[in-house]
Short mmCIF file of C-alpha atoms in Angstrom, two decimals:
data_model
loop_
_atom_site.label_atom_id
_atom_site.label_comp_id
_atom_site.label_asym_id
_atom_site.label_seq_id
_atom_site.Cartn_x
_atom_site.Cartn_y
_atom_site.Cartn_z
CA MET M 300 88.18 121.95 223.14
CA HIS M 301 91.09 122.59 225.49
CA ASN M 302 89.44 125.59 227.12
CA GLU M 303 91.67 125.74 230.19
CA ASP M 304 94.90 124.71 228.43
CA PHE M 305 97.54 126.56 226.46
CA TYR M 306 99.20 125.33 223.26
CA ILE M 307 102.98 125.48 223.78
CA ASN M 308 105.79 123.66 221.97
CA GLY M 309 103.46 121.46 219.95
CA ALA M 310 101.31 120.23 222.85
CA TRP M 311 98.37 121.22 225.02
CA VAL M 312 99.72 122.08 228.46
CA LYS M 313 98.28 123.05 231.81
CA PRO M 314 98.89 126.68 232.76
CA ASN M 315 101.08 127.80 235.62
CA SER M 316 98.56 130.48 236.50
CA PRO M 317 95.58 129.59 238.72
CA ALA M 318 93.52 132.48 237.29
CA ARG M 319 90.37 131.62 235.37
CA LEU M 320 87.78 133.67 233.48
CA ASP M 321 84.23 132.87 232.40
CA VAL M 322 83.50 133.51 228.73
CA ILE M 323 80.09 135.16 228.39
CA ASN M 324 77.75 134.47 225.48
CA PRO M 325 76.55 138.01 224.69
CA ALA M 326 73.22 136.76 223.34
CA THR M 327 72.30 135.10 226.62
CA GLU M 328 74.52 136.91 229.15
CA ALA M 329 75.40 133.45 230.53
CA PRO M 330 78.82 131.78 230.74
CA CYS M 331 79.54 129.44 227.84
CA ALA M 332 83.07 128.36 228.80
CA THR M 333 85.90 128.98 231.25
CA ILE M 334 89.46 129.78 230.17
CA ALA M 335 92.79 130.09 231.92
CA LEU M 336 94.54 133.46 232.11
CA ALA M 337 98.30 133.35 231.60
CA ASN M 338 100.83 134.80 234.01
CA GLN M 339 104.46 135.73 233.41
CA ALA M 340 105.63 132.12 233.73
CA ASP M 341 103.17 130.97 231.06
CA VAL M 342 104.27 133.76 228.73
CA ASP M 343 107.93 132.88 229.35
CA ALA M 344 107.24 129.23 228.48
CA ALA M 345 105.55 130.16 225.22
CA PHE M 346 108.33 132.52 224.14
CA GLY M 347 110.98 130.03 225.18
CA ALA M 348 109.43 127.45 222.85
CA ALA M 349 109.17 129.96 220.01
CA ARG M 350 112.79 131.07 220.42
CA ALA M 351 114.05 127.48 220.43
CA ALA M 352 112.13 126.69 217.25
CA PHE M 353 113.21 129.79 215.34
CA PRO M 354 116.67 128.78 214.04
CA ALA M 355 115.35 125.70 212.24
CA PHE M 356 112.04 127.13 211.03
CA SER M 357 113.60 130.35 209.73
CA GLN M 358 115.80 128.26 207.43
CA THR M 359 112.97 126.26 205.88
CA SER M 360 112.43 126.70 202.17
CA LYS M 361 109.56 128.60 200.64
CA ALA M 362 108.27 125.31 199.27
CA GLU M 363 108.21 123.78 202.74
CA ARG M 364 106.30 126.71 204.19
CA LEU M 365 103.85 126.68 201.29
CA ALA M 366 103.12 123.00 201.86
CA LEU M 367 102.51 123.66 205.54
CA MET M 368 100.20 126.59 204.86
CA ARG M 369 98.19 124.62 202.30
CA GLU M 370 97.65 121.91 204.89
CA ILE M 371 96.58 124.52 207.46
CA LEU M 372 94.04 125.87 204.97
CA ALA M 373 92.69 122.38 204.30
CA GLN M 374 92.30 121.67 208.01
CA TYR M 375 90.69 125.06 208.57
CA GLU M 376 88.12 124.43 205.86
CA ALA M 377 87.39 120.98 207.34
CA ARG M 378 86.49 122.65 210.65
CA ALA M 379 84.49 125.53 209.14
CA GLN M 380 81.19 124.62 210.79
CA ASP M 381 82.84 124.14 214.17
CA MET M 382 84.49 127.54 213.75
CA ALA M 383 81.20 129.20 212.82
CA ASP M 384 79.56 127.69 215.89
CA ALA M 385 82.38 128.95 218.11
CA ILE M 386 82.13 132.49 216.75
CA ARG M 387 78.34 132.49 217.03
CA THR M 388 78.65 131.44 220.67
CA GLU M 389 81.45 133.80 221.74
CA MET M 390 80.36 136.86 219.76
CA GLY M 391 76.64 136.40 219.25
CA ALA M 392 77.21 136.63 215.50
CA PRO M 393 74.22 135.50 213.41
CA ALA M 394 74.81 131.97 212.14
CA ALA M 395 74.95 132.90 208.46
CA PHE M 396 77.23 135.87 209.12
CA ALA M 397 79.50 133.77 211.30
CA MET M 398 80.01 131.31 208.45
CA ASP M 399 79.85 133.53 205.36
CA ALA M 400 81.81 136.50 206.70
CA GLN M 401 83.73 135.64 209.86
CA VAL M 402 84.88 132.12 209.00
CA TRP M 403 85.25 132.96 205.31
CA ALA M 404 87.60 135.84 206.14
CA GLY M 405 90.06 133.48 207.81
CA SER M 406 90.23 131.07 204.89
CA ALA M 407 90.35 133.93 202.38
CA HIS M 408 93.35 135.54 204.06
CA ILE M 409 95.23 132.28 204.43
CA GLY M 410 94.60 131.63 200.73
CA ALA M 411 95.70 135.13 199.73
CA THR M 412 98.88 134.79 201.78
CA ILE M 413 99.65 131.46 200.09
CA GLU M 414 99.19 133.08 196.68
CA ALA M 415 101.40 136.01 197.65
CA LEU M 416 104.10 133.69 198.99
CA GLU M 417 104.09 131.68 195.76
CA LYS M 418 105.06 134.82 193.84
CA MET M 419 107.43 136.29 196.39
CA ALA M 420 111.21 136.53 195.97
CA PHE M 421 113.26 136.77 199.16
CA GLU M 422 116.53 137.68 197.44
CA SER M 423 117.51 140.16 194.72
CA ARG M 424 120.76 141.62 193.37
CA ARG M 425 121.89 145.22 193.05
CA GLY M 426 125.28 145.14 191.40
CA ASP M 427 127.62 143.21 193.70
CA THR M 428 125.20 143.41 196.62
CA LEU M 429 122.70 140.70 197.47
CA ILE M 430 119.54 142.04 199.14
CA MET M 431 117.96 139.46 201.42
CA HIS M 432 114.58 139.51 203.15
CA GLU M 433 114.62 137.15 206.11
CA ALA M 434 112.38 136.38 209.09
CA ILE M 435 112.52 139.04 211.78
CA GLY M 436 112.40 136.45 214.58
CA VAL M 437 109.83 135.62 217.24
CA ALA M 438 106.54 137.49 216.84
CA ALA M 439 104.08 138.40 219.59
CA LEU M 440 100.59 138.40 218.06
CA ILE M 441 97.74 140.03 219.98
CA THR M 442 94.33 139.88 218.30
CA PRO M 443 90.88 141.37 219.03
CA TRP M 444 87.43 139.91 219.53
CA ASN M 445 85.46 141.62 216.75
CA TRP M 446 86.82 139.73 213.72
CA PRO M 447 88.69 136.88 215.43
CA MET M 448 89.58 134.71 212.43
CA ASN M 449 90.21 137.63 210.11
CA GLN M 450 92.82 139.02 212.47
CA ILE M 451 94.36 135.72 213.54
CA ALA M 452 94.78 134.73 209.88
CA CYS M 453 96.17 138.18 209.01
CA LYS M 454 98.94 137.71 211.56
CA VAL M 455 99.66 133.98 211.77
CA ALA M 456 99.67 133.34 208.01
CA PRO M 457 102.19 136.06 207.04
CA ALA M 458 104.36 135.27 210.06
CA LEU M 459 104.58 131.64 208.93
CA ALA M 460 105.17 132.70 205.34
CA ALA M 461 108.10 134.86 206.44
CA GLY M 462 109.64 132.03 208.49
CA CYS M 463 108.89 133.49 211.92
CA THR M 464 107.88 131.63 215.02
CA MET M 465 105.18 133.13 217.21
CA VAL M 466 103.09 133.42 220.33
CA LEU M 467 99.42 134.24 219.80
CA LYS M 468 97.09 135.73 222.39
CA PRO M 469 93.50 135.91 221.17
CA SER M 470 91.07 138.20 222.96
CA GLU M 471 90.03 136.76 226.30
CA ILE M 472 86.49 137.99 225.58
CA ALA M 473 86.10 135.76 222.50
CA PRO M 474 88.75 133.04 222.84
CA LEU M 475 86.90 129.92 221.66
CA SER M 476 87.73 130.47 217.98
CA GLY M 477 91.40 130.91 218.87
CA LEU M 478 91.42 127.64 220.80
CA LEU M 479 89.85 125.88 217.83
CA PHE M 480 92.38 127.50 215.49
CA SER M 481 95.15 126.03 217.64
CA GLU M 482 93.61 122.57 217.23
CA ILE M 483 93.68 123.17 213.47
CA MET M 484 97.35 124.17 213.59
CA HIS M 485 98.20 121.03 215.55
CA LYS M 486 96.27 118.81 213.15
CA ALA M 487 98.07 120.44 210.21
CA GLY M 488 101.44 119.37 211.65
CA VAL M 489 102.97 122.75 212.45
CA PRO M 490 106.42 121.96 213.94
CA ALA M 491 106.66 122.14 217.71
CA GLY M 492 107.35 125.65 218.99
CA VAL M 493 106.63 127.42 215.72
CA TYR M 494 103.08 128.34 216.77
CA ASN M 495 102.20 128.82 220.43
CA MET M 496 98.96 130.12 221.96
CA ILE M 497 98.07 131.39 225.39
CA ASN M 498 94.97 133.08 226.73
CA GLY M 499 95.09 136.06 229.02
CA ASP M 500 94.13 139.66 229.61
CA GLY M 501 95.90 142.80 228.45
CA PRO M 502 97.29 144.11 231.74
CA VAL M 503 99.07 140.83 232.58
CA ALA M 504 99.56 138.63 229.50
CA GLY M 505 99.47 141.38 226.86
CA ASN M 506 101.88 143.50 228.85
CA ALA M 507 104.25 140.57 229.34
CA MET M 508 104.15 139.75 225.61
CA SER M 509 104.68 143.26 224.25
CA GLY M 510 107.68 143.87 226.49
CA HIS M 511 109.16 140.37 226.35
CA ALA M 512 112.88 140.19 225.69
CA GLU M 513 112.39 137.18 223.37
CA ALA M 514 109.86 138.99 221.16
CA ASP M 515 111.45 140.58 218.10
CA MET M 516 108.22 142.25 217.02
CA VAL M 517 104.66 142.82 218.18
CA SER M 518 101.69 142.77 215.84
CA PHE M 519 98.67 144.19 217.64
CA THR M 520 95.09 144.86 216.62
CA GLY M 521 92.78 146.64 219.03
CA SER M 522 91.87 150.04 220.40
CA THR M 523 94.11 153.06 220.01
CA ARG M 524 94.23 153.38 223.79
CA ALA M 525 95.61 149.84 224.16
CA GLY M 526 97.90 150.29 221.16
CA ILE M 527 99.62 153.24 222.81
CA LEU M 528 100.35 151.08 225.86
CA VAL M 529 101.70 148.28 223.66
CA ALA M 530 104.03 150.67 221.82
CA LYS M 531 105.34 152.21 225.03
CA ASN M 532 105.95 148.80 226.55
CA ALA M 533 107.73 147.54 223.43
CA ALA M 534 110.01 150.58 223.26
CA ASP M 535 112.36 149.41 226.00
CA THR M 536 113.56 146.53 223.83
CA VAL M 537 113.41 148.49 220.55
CA LYS M 538 111.27 145.86 218.88
CA ARG M 539 109.20 146.45 215.76
CA VAL M 540 105.56 147.28 216.44
CA ALA M 541 102.86 146.87 213.79
CA GLN M 542 99.42 148.07 214.80
CA GLU M 543 95.92 148.23 213.37
CA LEU M 544 93.92 150.42 215.71
CA GLY M 545 90.71 152.45 215.83
CA GLY M 546 88.82 154.32 213.16
CA LYS M 547 86.09 156.87 212.56
CA SER M 548 85.75 156.51 208.82
CA ALA M 549 84.02 159.08 206.66
CA ASN M 550 81.73 158.08 203.80
CA ILE M 551 81.46 161.04 201.39
CA LEU M 552 78.42 160.99 199.14
CA LEU M 553 78.83 163.44 196.25
CA ASP M 554 75.80 165.24 194.85
CA ASP M 555 75.52 163.09 191.72
CA VAL M 556 75.35 159.83 193.66
CA ASP M 557 72.49 157.33 193.46
CA LEU M 558 71.28 158.37 196.90
CA GLU M 559 69.00 155.41 197.57
CA ASP M 560 71.72 152.85 196.86
CA ALA M 561 74.53 154.77 198.53
CA VAL M 562 72.68 155.52 201.76
CA THR M 563 71.20 152.04 202.06
CA GLY M 564 74.58 150.44 201.42
CA GLY M 565 76.23 152.81 203.88
CA VAL M 566 73.76 151.92 206.62
CA ASP M 567 74.20 148.21 205.96
CA ALA M 568 77.99 148.56 206.15
CA VAL M 569 77.75 150.25 209.55
CA MET M 570 75.24 147.78 210.98
CA ALA M 571 77.10 144.64 209.84
CA ASN M 572 78.80 142.79 212.71
CA SER M 573 76.66 144.92 215.05
CA GLY M 574 78.79 147.94 214.16
CA GLN M 575 81.90 146.31 215.59
CA SER M 576 84.31 146.92 212.70
CA CYS M 577 87.22 149.35 212.92
CA ASP M 578 86.80 150.47 209.31
CA ALA M 579 82.99 150.88 209.40
CA PRO M 580 81.82 154.04 207.52
CA THR M 581 80.26 155.56 210.63
CA ARG M 582 80.26 159.21 209.44
CA MET M 583 78.10 159.69 206.36
CA LEU M 584 78.76 163.08 204.76
CA VAL M 585 75.98 164.21 202.42
CA PRO M 586 75.30 167.45 200.52
CA ALA M 587 73.16 169.68 202.73
CA HIS M 588 70.29 169.81 200.22
CA LEU M 589 70.12 166.01 200.23
CA HIS M 590 70.43 165.60 203.99
CA ASP M 591 66.75 165.17 204.88
CA ARG M 592 66.14 162.69 202.08
CA ALA M 593 69.25 160.75 203.12
CA CYS M 594 67.88 160.57 206.67
CA ASP M 595 64.59 159.13 205.41
CA ILE M 596 66.40 156.47 203.38
CA ALA M 597 68.67 155.66 206.32
CA ALA M 598 65.69 155.31 208.66
CA ALA M 599 64.15 152.72 206.33
CA ALA M 600 67.43 150.82 206.06
CA ALA M 601 67.84 150.81 209.84
CA ALA M 602 64.27 149.54 210.27
CA ALA M 603 65.13 146.62 207.95
CA THR M 604 68.07 145.67 210.19
CA ILE M 605 66.82 142.93 212.50
CA ALA M 606 68.62 142.45 215.81
CA GLY M 607 67.88 139.14 217.46
CA ASP M 608 68.68 135.51 218.21
CA PRO M 609 71.88 134.55 216.35
CA GLN M 610 70.32 131.23 215.37
CA ALA M 611 67.17 132.75 213.82
CA GLU M 612 67.21 132.98 210.03
CA THR M 613 65.60 136.45 210.05
CA THR M 614 68.33 137.95 212.25
CA THR M 615 70.76 140.29 210.51
CA ILE M 616 72.75 141.52 213.53
CA GLY M 617 73.41 140.04 216.93
CA PRO M 618 74.32 141.71 220.22
CA VAL M 619 77.43 143.73 220.93
CA ILE M 620 80.17 141.75 222.64
CA SER M 621 79.81 142.58 226.35
CA GLN M 622 78.07 144.51 229.10
CA GLN M 623 80.94 147.00 229.03
CA GLN M 624 80.52 147.58 225.30
CA PHE M 625 76.73 147.81 225.64
CA ASP M 626 77.08 150.48 228.32
CA LYS M 627 79.60 152.42 226.22
CA VAL M 628 77.33 152.42 223.15
CA GLN M 629 74.29 153.41 225.21
CA GLY M 630 76.25 156.27 226.75
CA LEU M 631 77.25 157.59 223.33
CA ILE M 632 73.70 157.35 222.00
CA GLU M 633 72.61 159.45 224.99
CA ALA M 634 75.45 161.88 224.25
CA GLY M 635 74.18 162.27 220.69
CA LEU M 636 70.78 163.28 222.01
CA GLU M 637 72.30 165.65 224.57
CA ASP M 638 74.49 167.31 221.94
CA GLY M 639 71.47 168.08 219.77
CA ALA M 640 71.76 165.53 216.96
CA ARG M 641 68.42 164.51 215.43
CA LEU M 642 67.43 160.91 216.18
CA VAL M 643 66.38 159.40 212.87
CA ALA M 644 66.11 155.75 213.90
CA GLY M 645 66.68 153.60 216.97
CA GLY M 646 67.84 155.25 220.15
CA PRO M 647 68.64 154.18 223.70
CA GLY M 648 67.74 150.80 225.11
CA ARG M 649 67.28 147.34 223.66
CA PRO M 650 65.18 146.54 220.58
CA ALA M 651 61.55 145.69 221.29
CA GLY M 652 61.06 142.18 222.64
CA LEU M 653 64.72 141.64 223.58
CA ASN M 654 65.12 141.81 227.34
CA GLN M 655 68.20 139.58 227.55
CA GLY M 656 71.46 139.90 225.69
CA TYR M 657 73.58 142.94 224.86
CA TYR M 658 71.40 144.04 221.97
CA VAL M 659 71.50 147.63 220.68
CA ARG M 660 68.81 149.27 218.58
CA PRO M 661 70.07 150.02 215.04
CA THR M 662 70.48 153.78 215.41
CA VAL M 663 70.86 156.67 212.98
CA PHE M 664 71.47 160.32 213.85
CA GLY M 665 71.01 163.22 211.44
CA GLU M 666 72.17 166.85 211.71
CA VAL M 667 75.42 165.70 213.30
CA ARG M 668 77.91 168.54 213.56
CA PRO M 669 81.70 168.56 213.92
CA GLY M 670 82.74 168.32 217.55
CA MET M 671 79.84 166.22 218.80
CA ARG M 672 80.99 163.16 220.73
CA ILE M 673 79.27 160.80 218.29
CA GLU M 674 81.22 162.50 215.50
CA ARG M 675 84.59 162.33 217.27
CA GLU M 676 84.62 159.03 219.18
CA GLU M 677 84.69 155.49 217.86
CA ILE M 678 81.38 154.02 219.05
CA PHE M 679 81.87 150.39 217.94
CA GLY M 680 78.17 149.71 217.78
CA PRO M 681 75.33 149.91 215.22
CA VAL M 682 75.22 153.72 215.21
CA LEU M 683 75.50 155.97 212.12
CA SER M 684 76.05 159.75 212.09
CA ILE M 685 74.80 161.69 209.03
CA MET M 686 76.53 165.04 208.53
CA PRO M 687 75.53 167.76 206.04
CA TYR M 688 78.19 169.62 204.05
CA GLU M 689 78.06 172.61 201.68
CA THR M 690 80.99 172.15 199.29
CA GLU M 691 83.38 169.46 198.17
CA ASP M 692 86.20 171.19 200.03
CA ASP M 693 84.06 171.20 203.19
CA ALA M 694 83.49 167.46 202.83
CA VAL M 695 87.22 166.74 202.50
CA ARG M 696 88.04 168.95 205.47
CA MET M 697 85.37 167.32 207.64
CA ALA M 698 86.45 163.82 206.61
CA ASN M 699 90.08 164.51 207.52
CA ASP M 700 89.23 166.29 210.78
CA THR M 701 89.82 163.25 212.98
CA VAL M 702 92.69 161.66 214.88
CA TYR M 703 92.00 158.47 212.93
CA GLY M 704 92.89 157.48 209.39
CA LEU M 705 92.09 153.82 208.84
CA ALA M 706 89.56 153.94 206.00
CA ALA M 707 87.44 156.36 203.99
CA TYR M 708 84.73 156.02 201.37
CA VAL M 709 83.71 158.15 198.38
CA GLN M 710 80.67 157.61 196.17
CA GLY M 711 79.56 159.41 193.04
CA LYS M 712 79.12 159.04 189.29
CA ASP M 713 81.73 161.49 187.98
CA MET M 714 84.80 159.29 188.38
CA ALA M 715 87.31 162.08 187.80
CA ARG M 716 85.73 163.99 190.67
CA VAL M 717 85.47 160.89 192.87
CA ARG M 718 89.16 160.15 192.37
CA ARG M 719 90.08 163.78 193.05
CA VAL M 720 88.29 163.65 196.39
CA ALA M 721 89.70 160.21 197.23
CA ARG M 722 93.28 161.38 196.70
CA GLN M 723 92.79 164.11 199.31
CA LEU M 724 91.64 161.80 202.10
CA ARG M 725 94.16 160.93 204.82
CA ALA M 726 93.40 157.25 205.24
CA GLY M 727 95.15 153.97 204.53
CA GLN M 728 92.31 152.67 202.38
CA VAL M 729 89.81 154.69 200.37
CA GLN M 730 86.97 152.66 198.91
CA ILE M 731 85.27 154.01 195.80
CA ASN M 732 81.64 153.18 195.03
CA ALA M 733 81.38 150.13 197.32
CA PRO M 734 83.94 147.82 195.62
CA GLU M 735 84.43 144.15 196.34
CA TRP M 736 86.80 143.31 199.20
CA ASP M 737 90.36 143.27 197.83
CA LEU M 738 92.40 140.75 199.81
CA PHE M 739 95.61 141.93 198.13
CA ALA M 740 95.25 145.64 198.89
CA PRO M 741 97.29 146.92 201.85
CA PHE M 742 95.20 147.36 204.99
CA GLY M 743 96.28 149.73 207.75
CA GLY M 744 95.98 153.29 208.89
CA TYR M 745 97.32 156.80 209.03
CA LYS M 746 97.61 158.82 212.24
CA GLN M 747 96.22 157.16 215.38
CA SER M 748 94.81 154.26 213.36
CA GLY M 749 98.21 152.58 213.53
CA ASN M 750 101.21 151.69 211.39
CA GLY M 751 102.29 148.81 209.21
CA ARG M 752 100.09 147.07 206.64
CA GLU M 753 98.31 143.73 206.55
CA TYR M 754 96.96 141.41 203.81
CA ALA M 755 98.88 139.15 201.43
CA ASP M 756 102.43 140.28 200.53
CA TRP M 757 101.99 143.51 202.50
CA GLY M 758 101.53 141.45 205.64
CA ILE M 759 104.50 139.20 204.91
CA HIS M 760 106.82 142.20 204.57
CA ASP M 761 105.93 143.34 208.10
CA PHE M 762 107.53 140.13 209.42
CA LEU M 763 110.77 140.45 207.42
CA GLU M 764 114.09 142.13 208.05
CA VAL M 765 116.28 143.43 205.21
CA LYS M 766 119.93 142.31 204.98
CA ALA M 767 122.53 143.45 202.49
CA LEU M 768 125.45 141.16 201.56
CA ILE M 769 127.84 143.73 200.10
CA GLY M 770 130.55 142.40 197.82
CA HIS M 771 128.63 139.17 197.39
CA GLY M 772 129.93 138.86 193.83
#
């Protein structure tokens, strides 16, 4: 792959910046590649190409964009194994999970966006006024490391569908999948300048992108802390900002739930991807009289979670992404102990037999109370907090008592009651009784979990402006 190149104006180009960064394989703690880090001149070149390509691409027909996106999907699927290998290497994701979840998510979102575009009307009439939905312009796309293809697909696909041109910056921590995605885009025949990709860090490249005069909007996924900086930087040019940020999602188990299934499923959902999912149900709220039994079930589920070599068939979770993330998770596990939570499973340090790699023990705390750091802060590791509650109203209050509002979960048998609780939760998505992933449901958050919505037609609308032709006749 073109590890030290950028993809600008339909070609792989050498960067202006001399800065380089080693990409660390978190399973081995050893470098697996070296990438270039963009400077202002590199960012300017990418946005210059995107701006020049916008007039023509924004006027393409829906049929032309559909044909292009179908070819992108075909090329993506042809490189699925290469993509899985890249994600396994850069993230330490278990091989099966890299293919069946990480790579699958990219193809699934591209496919859902194609289906949404097929059904979408960009013009409608209200009396003598024609309402038009047209491409907003050049989009700055900044994506995270934890679900690289999910988030790249959730931004690139709707931007293309809307007729936008774009500059993508994948995470510099896990950039190999983004480089491979750019090869796929080139192979698919995306017109020069429509899709551009640079690598770089947040303080230099991300800052230059979010404040760039040629960017009409920024779509950012990452931490709330970084999202605040992006929004402030974008404000000077009054550009649209769509953000999917942090979460601390509550999983309310009502007292008529199948406790064994609900707790086991809840633990599995937290541990998946080594706990590195913004919508993970990391606060499990259980009726107080079921708390101890829930802890026992959770301990067994955590014990069945095998952290280890990403290439081993028995491995269910790999390491967390970096030394920095490992240290953060370890510090929060220690904080849970210091604050008086009961350690049910796992704890500080690496799993037995793993002395290399950023591996975290699958950890469960019981007797977690409101105000504890592990209850308030997004840990982004395989750590679950179980919290007892007395009444349904208490559960709703505890669930909503957070600065975040990305996702929430409710489980129980009395569906009228489940729906009543779900309606009271301040979150962008509320999942009821562990449903299948809905690629057409809007995804995004309330409060400090962001703004805007992704997935299918919801994502396309974020990249459109509304124009009224009054007196059109």
